[in-house]
JSON list of C-alpha atoms in Angstrom, two decimals:
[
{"chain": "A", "resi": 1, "resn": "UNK", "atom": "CA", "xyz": [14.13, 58.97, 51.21]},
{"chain": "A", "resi": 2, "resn": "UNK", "atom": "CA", "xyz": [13.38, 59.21, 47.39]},
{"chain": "A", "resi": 3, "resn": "UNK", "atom": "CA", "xyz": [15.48, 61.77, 46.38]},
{"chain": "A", "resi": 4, "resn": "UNK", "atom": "CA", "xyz": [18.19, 59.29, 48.82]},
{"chain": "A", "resi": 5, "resn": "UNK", "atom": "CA", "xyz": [17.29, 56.30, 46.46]},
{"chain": "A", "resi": 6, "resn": "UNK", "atom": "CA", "xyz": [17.09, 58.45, 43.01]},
{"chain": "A", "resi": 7, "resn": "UNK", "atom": "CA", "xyz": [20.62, 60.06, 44.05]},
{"chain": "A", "resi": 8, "resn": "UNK", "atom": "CA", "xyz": [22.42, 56.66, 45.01]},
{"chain": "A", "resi": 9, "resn": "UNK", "atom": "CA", "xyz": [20.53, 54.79, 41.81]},
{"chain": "A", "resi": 10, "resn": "UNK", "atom": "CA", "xyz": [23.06, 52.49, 40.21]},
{"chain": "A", "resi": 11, "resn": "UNK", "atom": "CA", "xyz": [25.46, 52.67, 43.32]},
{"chain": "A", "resi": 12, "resn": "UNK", "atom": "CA", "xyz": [23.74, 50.08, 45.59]},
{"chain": "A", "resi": 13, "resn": "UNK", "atom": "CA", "xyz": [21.34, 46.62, 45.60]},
{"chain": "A", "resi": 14, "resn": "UNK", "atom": "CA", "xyz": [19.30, 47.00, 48.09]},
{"chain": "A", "resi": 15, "resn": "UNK", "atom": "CA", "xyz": [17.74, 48.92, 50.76]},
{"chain": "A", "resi": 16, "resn": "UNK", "atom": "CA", "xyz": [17.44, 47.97, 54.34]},
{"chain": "A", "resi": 17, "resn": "UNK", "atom": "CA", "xyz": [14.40, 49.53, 56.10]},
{"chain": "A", "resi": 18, "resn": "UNK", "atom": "CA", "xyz": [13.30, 48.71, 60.25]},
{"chain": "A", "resi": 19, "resn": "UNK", "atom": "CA", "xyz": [10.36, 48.59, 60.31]},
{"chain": "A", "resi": 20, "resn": "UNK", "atom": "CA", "xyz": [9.97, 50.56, 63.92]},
{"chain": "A", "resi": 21, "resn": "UNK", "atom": "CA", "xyz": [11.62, 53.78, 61.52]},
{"chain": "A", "resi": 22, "resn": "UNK", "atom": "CA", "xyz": [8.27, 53.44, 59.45]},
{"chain": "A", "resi": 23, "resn": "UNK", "atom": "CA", "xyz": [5.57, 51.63, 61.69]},
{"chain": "A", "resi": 24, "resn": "UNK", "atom": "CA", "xyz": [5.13, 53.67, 64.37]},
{"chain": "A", "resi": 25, "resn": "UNK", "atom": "CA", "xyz": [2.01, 55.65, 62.58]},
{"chain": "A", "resi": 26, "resn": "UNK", "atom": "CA", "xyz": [0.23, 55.41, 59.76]},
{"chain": "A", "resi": 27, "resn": "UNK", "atom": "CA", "xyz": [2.22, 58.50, 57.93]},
{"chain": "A", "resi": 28, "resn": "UNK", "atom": "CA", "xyz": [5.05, 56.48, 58.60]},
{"chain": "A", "resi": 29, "resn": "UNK", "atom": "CA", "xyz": [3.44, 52.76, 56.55]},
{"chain": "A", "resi": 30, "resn": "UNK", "atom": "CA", "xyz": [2.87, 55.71, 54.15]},
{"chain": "A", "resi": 31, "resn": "UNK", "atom": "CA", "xyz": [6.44, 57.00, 53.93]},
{"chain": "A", "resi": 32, "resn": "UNK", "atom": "CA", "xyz": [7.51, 53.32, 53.94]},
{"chain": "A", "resi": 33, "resn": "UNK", "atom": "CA", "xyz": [5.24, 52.19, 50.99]},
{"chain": "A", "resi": 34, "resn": "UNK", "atom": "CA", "xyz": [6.52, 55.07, 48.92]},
{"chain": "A", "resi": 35, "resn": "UNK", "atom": "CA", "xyz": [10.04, 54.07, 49.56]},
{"chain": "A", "resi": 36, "resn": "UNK", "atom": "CA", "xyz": [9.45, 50.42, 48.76]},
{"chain": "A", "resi": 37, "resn": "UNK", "atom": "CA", "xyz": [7.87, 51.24, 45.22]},
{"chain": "A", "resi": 38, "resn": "UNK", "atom": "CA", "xyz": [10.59, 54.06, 44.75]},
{"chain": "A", "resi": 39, "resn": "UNK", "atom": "CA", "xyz": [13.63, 51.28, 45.48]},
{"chain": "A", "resi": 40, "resn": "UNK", "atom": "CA", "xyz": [12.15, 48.65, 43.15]},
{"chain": "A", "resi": 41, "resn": "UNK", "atom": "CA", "xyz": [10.80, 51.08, 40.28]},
{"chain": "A", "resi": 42, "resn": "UNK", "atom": "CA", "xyz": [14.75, 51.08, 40.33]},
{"chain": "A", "resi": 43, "resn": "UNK", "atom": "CA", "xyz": [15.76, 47.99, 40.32]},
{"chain": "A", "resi": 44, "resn": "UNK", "atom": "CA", "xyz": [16.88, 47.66, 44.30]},
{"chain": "A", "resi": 45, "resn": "UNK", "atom": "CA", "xyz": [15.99, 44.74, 46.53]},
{"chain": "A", "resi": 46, "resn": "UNK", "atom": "CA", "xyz": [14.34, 45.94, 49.43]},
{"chain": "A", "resi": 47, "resn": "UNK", "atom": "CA", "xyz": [14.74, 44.00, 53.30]},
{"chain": "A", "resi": 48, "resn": "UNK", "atom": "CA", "xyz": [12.61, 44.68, 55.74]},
{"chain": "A", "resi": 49, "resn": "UNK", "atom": "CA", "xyz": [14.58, 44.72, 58.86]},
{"chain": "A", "resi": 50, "resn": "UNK", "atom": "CA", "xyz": [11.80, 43.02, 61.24]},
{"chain": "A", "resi": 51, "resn": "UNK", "atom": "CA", "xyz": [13.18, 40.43, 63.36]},
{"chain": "A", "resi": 52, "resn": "UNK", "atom": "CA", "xyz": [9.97, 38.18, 63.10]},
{"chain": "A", "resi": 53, "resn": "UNK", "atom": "CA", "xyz": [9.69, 34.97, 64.89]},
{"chain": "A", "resi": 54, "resn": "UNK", "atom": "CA", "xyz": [6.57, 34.17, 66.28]},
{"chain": "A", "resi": 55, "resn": "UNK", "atom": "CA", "xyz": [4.18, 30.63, 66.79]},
{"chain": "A", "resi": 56, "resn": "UNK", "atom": "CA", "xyz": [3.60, 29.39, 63.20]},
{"chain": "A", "resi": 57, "resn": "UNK", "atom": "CA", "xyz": [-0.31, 30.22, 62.64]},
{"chain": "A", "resi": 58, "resn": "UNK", "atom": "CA", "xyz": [0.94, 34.63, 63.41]},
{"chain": "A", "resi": 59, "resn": "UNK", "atom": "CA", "xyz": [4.26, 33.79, 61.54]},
{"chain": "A", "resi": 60, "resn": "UNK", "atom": "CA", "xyz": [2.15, 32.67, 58.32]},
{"chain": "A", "resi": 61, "resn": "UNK", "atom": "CA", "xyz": [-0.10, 36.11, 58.61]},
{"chain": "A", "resi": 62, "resn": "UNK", "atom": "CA", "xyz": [3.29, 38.45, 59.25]},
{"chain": "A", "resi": 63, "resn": "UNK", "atom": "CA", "xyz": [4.80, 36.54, 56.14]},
{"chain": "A", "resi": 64, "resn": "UNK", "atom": "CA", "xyz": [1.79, 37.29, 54.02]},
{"chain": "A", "resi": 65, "resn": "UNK", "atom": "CA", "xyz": [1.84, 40.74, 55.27]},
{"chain": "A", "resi": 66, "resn": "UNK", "atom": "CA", "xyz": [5.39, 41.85, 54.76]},
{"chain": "A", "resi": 67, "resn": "UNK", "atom": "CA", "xyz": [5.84, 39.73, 50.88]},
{"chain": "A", "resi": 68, "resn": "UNK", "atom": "CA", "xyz": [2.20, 39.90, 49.92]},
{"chain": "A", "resi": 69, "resn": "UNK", "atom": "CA", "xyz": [0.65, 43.09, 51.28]},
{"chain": "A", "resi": 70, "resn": "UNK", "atom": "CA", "xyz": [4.09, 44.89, 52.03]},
{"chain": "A", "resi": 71, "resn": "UNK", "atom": "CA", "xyz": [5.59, 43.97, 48.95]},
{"chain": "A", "resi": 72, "resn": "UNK", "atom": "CA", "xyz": [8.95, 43.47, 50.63]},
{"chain": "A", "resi": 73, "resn": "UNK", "atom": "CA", "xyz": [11.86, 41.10, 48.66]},
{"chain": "A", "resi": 74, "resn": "UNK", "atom": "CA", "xyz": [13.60, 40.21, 52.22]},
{"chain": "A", "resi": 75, "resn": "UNK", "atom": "CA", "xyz": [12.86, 40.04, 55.66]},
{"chain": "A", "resi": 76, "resn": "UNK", "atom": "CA", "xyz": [14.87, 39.12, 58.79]},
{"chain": "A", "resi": 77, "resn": "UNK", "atom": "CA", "xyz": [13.75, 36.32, 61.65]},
{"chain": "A", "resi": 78, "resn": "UNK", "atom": "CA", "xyz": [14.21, 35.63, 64.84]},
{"chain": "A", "resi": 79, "resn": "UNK", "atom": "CA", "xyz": [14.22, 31.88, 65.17]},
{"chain": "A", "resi": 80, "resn": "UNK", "atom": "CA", "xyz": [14.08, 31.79, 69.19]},
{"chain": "A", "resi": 81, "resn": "UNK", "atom": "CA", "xyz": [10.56, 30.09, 68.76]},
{"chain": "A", "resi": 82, "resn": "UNK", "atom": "CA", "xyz": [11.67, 27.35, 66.53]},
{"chain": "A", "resi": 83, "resn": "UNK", "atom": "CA", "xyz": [11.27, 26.14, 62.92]},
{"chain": "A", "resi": 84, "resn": "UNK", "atom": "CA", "xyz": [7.53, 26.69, 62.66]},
{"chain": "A", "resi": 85, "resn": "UNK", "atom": "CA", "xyz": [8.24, 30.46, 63.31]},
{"chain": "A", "resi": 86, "resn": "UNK", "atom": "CA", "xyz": [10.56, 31.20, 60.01]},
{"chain": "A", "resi": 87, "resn": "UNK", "atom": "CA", "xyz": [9.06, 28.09, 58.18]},
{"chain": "A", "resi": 88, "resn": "UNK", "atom": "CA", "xyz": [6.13, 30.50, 56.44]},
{"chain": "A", "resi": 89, "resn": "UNK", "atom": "CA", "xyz": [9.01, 33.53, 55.41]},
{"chain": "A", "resi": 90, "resn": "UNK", "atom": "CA", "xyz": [10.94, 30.32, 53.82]},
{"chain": "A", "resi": 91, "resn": "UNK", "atom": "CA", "xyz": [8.30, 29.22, 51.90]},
{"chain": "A", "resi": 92, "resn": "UNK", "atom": "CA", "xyz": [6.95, 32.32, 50.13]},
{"chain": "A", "resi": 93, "resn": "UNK", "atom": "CA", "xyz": [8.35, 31.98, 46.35]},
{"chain": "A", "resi": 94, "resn": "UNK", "atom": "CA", "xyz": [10.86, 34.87, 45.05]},
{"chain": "A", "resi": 95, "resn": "UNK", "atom": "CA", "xyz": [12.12, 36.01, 48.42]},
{"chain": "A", "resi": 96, "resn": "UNK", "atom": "CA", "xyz": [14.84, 35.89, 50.83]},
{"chain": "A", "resi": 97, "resn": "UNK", "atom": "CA", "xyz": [14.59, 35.68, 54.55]}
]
């Protein structure tokens, strides 16, 4: 995927990952945090394709996982379970959801 991102540099503004590509082992969070650093090192936005939406207290914790400890710019919600579930991705600072 880096040698993807280093040949397309300049061409595109952001990435789109899902996270069941990367998240099904630990190689693959891995492979994903390489990609994230190698996008942004570049300039690109990167989205983690998630589909969150979960009861506020777990949507607060998958928020701080996927902007804080993730390092993701973006991140897309499912808002089946109401306002409290996308309420913490809205409220992180310097992202998009």
């Amino acid at each position: 995927m880096n040698d993807l991102i280093q040949l397309l540099h300049g061409t595109y503004g952001c990435d789109r990952d899902r996270i069941i590509t990367y998240g099904a082992s630990r190689a693959g969070f891995a492979a994903l945090a390489r990609t994230i650093q190698a996008a942004q090192s570049r300039g690109v936005l990167v989205l983690l394709d998630a589909k969150r939406g979960d009861i506020g207290n777990t949507a607060r914790f998958y928020a701080r996982s996927i902007f804080e400890d993730l390092g993701f710019d973006a991140v897309t919600v499912s808002a089946y379970m109401g306002r409290d579930s996308v309420l913490p991705f809205l409220e992180t600072p310097g992202t998009c959801t």
